[in-house]
Coordinates of C-alpha atoms and ligand atoms in Angstrom, one line a residue:
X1 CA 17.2 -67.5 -4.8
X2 CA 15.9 -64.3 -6.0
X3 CA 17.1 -62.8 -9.5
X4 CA 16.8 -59.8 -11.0
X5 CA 17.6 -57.6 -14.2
X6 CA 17.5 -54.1 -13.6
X7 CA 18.7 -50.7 -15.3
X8 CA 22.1 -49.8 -14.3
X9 CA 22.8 -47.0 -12.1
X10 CA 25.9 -45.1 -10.7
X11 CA 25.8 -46.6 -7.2
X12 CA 26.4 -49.9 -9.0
X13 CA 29.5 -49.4 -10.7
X14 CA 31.6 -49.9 -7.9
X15 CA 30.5 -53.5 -7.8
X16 CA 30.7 -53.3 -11.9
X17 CA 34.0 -52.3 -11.7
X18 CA 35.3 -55.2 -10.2
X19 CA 33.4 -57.6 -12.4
X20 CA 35.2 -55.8 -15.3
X21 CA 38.4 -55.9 -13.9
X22 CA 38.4 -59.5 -13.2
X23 CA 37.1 -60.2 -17.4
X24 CA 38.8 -58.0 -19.5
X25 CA 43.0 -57.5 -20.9
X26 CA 41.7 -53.9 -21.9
X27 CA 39.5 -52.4 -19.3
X28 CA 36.8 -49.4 -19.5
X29 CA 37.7 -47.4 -16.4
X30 CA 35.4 -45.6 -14.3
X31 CA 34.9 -42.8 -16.6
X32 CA 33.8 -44.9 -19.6
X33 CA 31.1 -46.5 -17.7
X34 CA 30.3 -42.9 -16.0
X35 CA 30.3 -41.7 -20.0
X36 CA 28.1 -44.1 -21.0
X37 CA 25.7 -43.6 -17.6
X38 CA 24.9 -40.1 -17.7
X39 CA 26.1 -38.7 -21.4
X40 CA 25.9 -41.0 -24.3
X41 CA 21.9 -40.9 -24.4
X42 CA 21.7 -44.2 -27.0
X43 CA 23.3 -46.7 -24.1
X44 CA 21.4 -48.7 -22.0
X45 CA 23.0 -51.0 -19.4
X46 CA 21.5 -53.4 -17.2
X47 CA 23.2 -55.5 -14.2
X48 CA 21.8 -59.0 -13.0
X49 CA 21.4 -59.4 -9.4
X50 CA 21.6 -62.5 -7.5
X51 CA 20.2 -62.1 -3.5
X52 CA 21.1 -58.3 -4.4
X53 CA 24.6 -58.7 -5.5
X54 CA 25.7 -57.3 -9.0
X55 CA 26.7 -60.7 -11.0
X56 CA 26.9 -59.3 -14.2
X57 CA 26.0 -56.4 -16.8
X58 CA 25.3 -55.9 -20.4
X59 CA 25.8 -52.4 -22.6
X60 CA 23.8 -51.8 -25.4
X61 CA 23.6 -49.2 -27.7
X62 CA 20.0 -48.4 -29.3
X63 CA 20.9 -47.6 -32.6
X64 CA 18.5 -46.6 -35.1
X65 CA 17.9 -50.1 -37.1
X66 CA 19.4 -52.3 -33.9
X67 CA 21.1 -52.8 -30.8
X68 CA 24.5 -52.8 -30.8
X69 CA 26.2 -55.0 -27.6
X70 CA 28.7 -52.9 -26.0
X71 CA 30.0 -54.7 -22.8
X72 CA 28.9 -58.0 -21.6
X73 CA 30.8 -59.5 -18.7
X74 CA 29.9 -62.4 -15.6
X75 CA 31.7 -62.6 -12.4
X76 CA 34.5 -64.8 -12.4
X77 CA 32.9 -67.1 -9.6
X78 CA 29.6 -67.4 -11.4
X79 CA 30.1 -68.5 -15.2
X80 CA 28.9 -71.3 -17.1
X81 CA 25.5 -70.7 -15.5
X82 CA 23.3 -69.5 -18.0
X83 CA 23.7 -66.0 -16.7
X84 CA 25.3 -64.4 -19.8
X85 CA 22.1 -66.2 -21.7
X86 CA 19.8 -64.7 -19.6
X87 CA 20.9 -61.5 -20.5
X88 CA 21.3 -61.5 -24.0
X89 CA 17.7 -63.4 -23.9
X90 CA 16.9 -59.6 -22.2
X91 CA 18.4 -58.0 -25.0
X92 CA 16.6 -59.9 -27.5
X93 CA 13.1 -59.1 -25.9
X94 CA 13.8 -55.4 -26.1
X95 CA 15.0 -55.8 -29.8
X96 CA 11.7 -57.6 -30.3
X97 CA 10.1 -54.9 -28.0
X98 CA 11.6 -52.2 -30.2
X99 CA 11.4 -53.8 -34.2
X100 CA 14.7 -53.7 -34.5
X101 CA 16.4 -55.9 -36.9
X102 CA 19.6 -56.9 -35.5
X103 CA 21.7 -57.1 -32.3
X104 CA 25.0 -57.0 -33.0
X105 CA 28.7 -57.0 -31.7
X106 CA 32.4 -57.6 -32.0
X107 CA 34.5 -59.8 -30.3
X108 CA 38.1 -60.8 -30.2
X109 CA 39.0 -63.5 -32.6
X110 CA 40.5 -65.6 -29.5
X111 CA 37.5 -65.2 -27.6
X112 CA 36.2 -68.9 -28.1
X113 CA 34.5 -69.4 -24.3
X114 CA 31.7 -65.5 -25.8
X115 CA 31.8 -66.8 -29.2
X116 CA 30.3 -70.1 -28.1
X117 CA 27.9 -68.6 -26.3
X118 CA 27.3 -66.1 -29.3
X119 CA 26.6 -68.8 -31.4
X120 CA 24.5 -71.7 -29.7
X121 CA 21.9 -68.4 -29.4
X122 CA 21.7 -67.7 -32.7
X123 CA 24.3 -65.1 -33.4
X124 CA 26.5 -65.6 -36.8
X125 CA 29.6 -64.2 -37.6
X126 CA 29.5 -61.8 -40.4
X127 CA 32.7 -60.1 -41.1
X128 CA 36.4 -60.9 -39.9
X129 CA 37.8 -56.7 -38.4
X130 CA 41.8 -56.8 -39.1
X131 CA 43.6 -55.5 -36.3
X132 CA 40.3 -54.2 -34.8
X133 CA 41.8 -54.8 -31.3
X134 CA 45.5 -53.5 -31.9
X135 CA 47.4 -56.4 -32.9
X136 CA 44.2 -58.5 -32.6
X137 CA 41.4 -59.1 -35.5
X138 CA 38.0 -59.2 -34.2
X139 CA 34.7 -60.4 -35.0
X140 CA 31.1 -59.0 -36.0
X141 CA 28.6 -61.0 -35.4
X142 CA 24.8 -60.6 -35.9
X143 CA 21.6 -62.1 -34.6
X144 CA 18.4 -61.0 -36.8
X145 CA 15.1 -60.6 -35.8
X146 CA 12.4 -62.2 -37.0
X147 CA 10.2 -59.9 -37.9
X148 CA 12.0 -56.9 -37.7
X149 CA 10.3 -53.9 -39.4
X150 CA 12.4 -54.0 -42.5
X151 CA 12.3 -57.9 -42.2
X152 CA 16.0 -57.9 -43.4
Ligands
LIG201 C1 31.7 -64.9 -22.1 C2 30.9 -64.8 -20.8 C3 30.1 -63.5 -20.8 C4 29.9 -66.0 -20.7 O1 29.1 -65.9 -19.6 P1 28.4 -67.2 -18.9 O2 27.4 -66.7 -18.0 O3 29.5 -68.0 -18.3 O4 27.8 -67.9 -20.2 P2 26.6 -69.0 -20.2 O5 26.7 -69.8 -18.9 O6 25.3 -68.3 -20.5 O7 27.1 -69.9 -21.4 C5 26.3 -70.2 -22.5 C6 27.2 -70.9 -23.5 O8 28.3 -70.1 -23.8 C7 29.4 -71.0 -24.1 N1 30.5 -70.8 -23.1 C8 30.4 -70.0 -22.0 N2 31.5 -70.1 -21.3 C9 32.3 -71.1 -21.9 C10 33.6 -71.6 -21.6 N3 34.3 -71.3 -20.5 N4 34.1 -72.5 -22.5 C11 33.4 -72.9 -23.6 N5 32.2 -72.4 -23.9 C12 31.6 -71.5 -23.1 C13 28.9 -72.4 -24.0 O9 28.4 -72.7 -25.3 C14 27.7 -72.2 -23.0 O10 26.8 -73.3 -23.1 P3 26.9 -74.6 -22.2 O11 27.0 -74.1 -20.8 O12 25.7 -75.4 -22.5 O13 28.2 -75.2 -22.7 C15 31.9 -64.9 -19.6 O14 32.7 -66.0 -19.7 C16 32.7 -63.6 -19.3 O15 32.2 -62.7 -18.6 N6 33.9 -63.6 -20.0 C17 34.8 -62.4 -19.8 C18 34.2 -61.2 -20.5 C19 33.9 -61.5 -22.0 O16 34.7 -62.1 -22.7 N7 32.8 -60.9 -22.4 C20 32.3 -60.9 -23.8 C21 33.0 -59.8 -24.6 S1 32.4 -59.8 -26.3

């Protein structure tokens, strides 16, 4: 099996596309991901291969003082197989990488299945967001970095 992370690039978001489709209630079109592609210069998204197929992707914002998570999703065929970890263990090389202190994110409330994941690698939940998904509250959460340059 051959596996790879690599920088996300417009020929992949057809395969993206569908992946997002099959995770999400409220869906980032074609546009958003375009938006976030070629414009917004602080994202950086990366897809995991598998044998060359697009299994997942991660967003991330590179904030000043962290990386914020923007999109994380895993093909519906391939979950509970350490891929999401994988990624985020990505993410949290580049943090270290870039002495940032934190990653952070929101997430729905009634996302248990991310929240676990979240969690068991290290991420704590910081503040409750009313309504920060319409009707739904959400969640920050936060992983710091040891180390970070302001060793918050
Ligand atoms: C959440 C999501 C990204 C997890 O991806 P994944 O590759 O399946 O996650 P992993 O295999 O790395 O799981 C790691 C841990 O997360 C938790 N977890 C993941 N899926 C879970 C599930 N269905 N039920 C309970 N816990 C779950 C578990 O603690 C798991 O550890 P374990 O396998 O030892 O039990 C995936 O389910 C997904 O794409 N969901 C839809 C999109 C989404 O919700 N994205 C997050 C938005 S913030």
């Amino acid at each position: 099996m051959n596996e790879v992370i690599q920088e996300m690039n417009i020929f992949d978001l057809i395969e993206v596309m569908r992946i997002e489709e099959e995770s999400f209630v409220k869906k980032w079109s074609m546009n958003d991901f375009l938006y976030e592609l070629i414009v917004n210069e602080k994202a950086k998204y990366f897809v995991y291969k598998m044998n060359n197929k697009i299994i997942a992707y991660i967003g991330e914002w590179h904030l000043e003082d962290e990386i914020h998570i923007a999109n994380l999703a895993v093909d519906l065929n391939y979950r509970k197989k350490g891929i999401a970890t994988k990624l985020l263990k990505a993410t949290m090389e580049r943090a270290n990488f870039l002495n940032v202190n934190i990653i952070s994110l929101e997430v729905r409330l009634s996302n248990i299945n991310a929240i676990n994941l979240y969690e068991k690698i290290g991420f704590i939940k910081t503040d409750i967001l009313e309504n920060y998904y319409e009707i739904e509250d959400g969640v920050r959460m936060v992983y710091k970095i040891a180390g970070g340059i302001n060793g918050k």
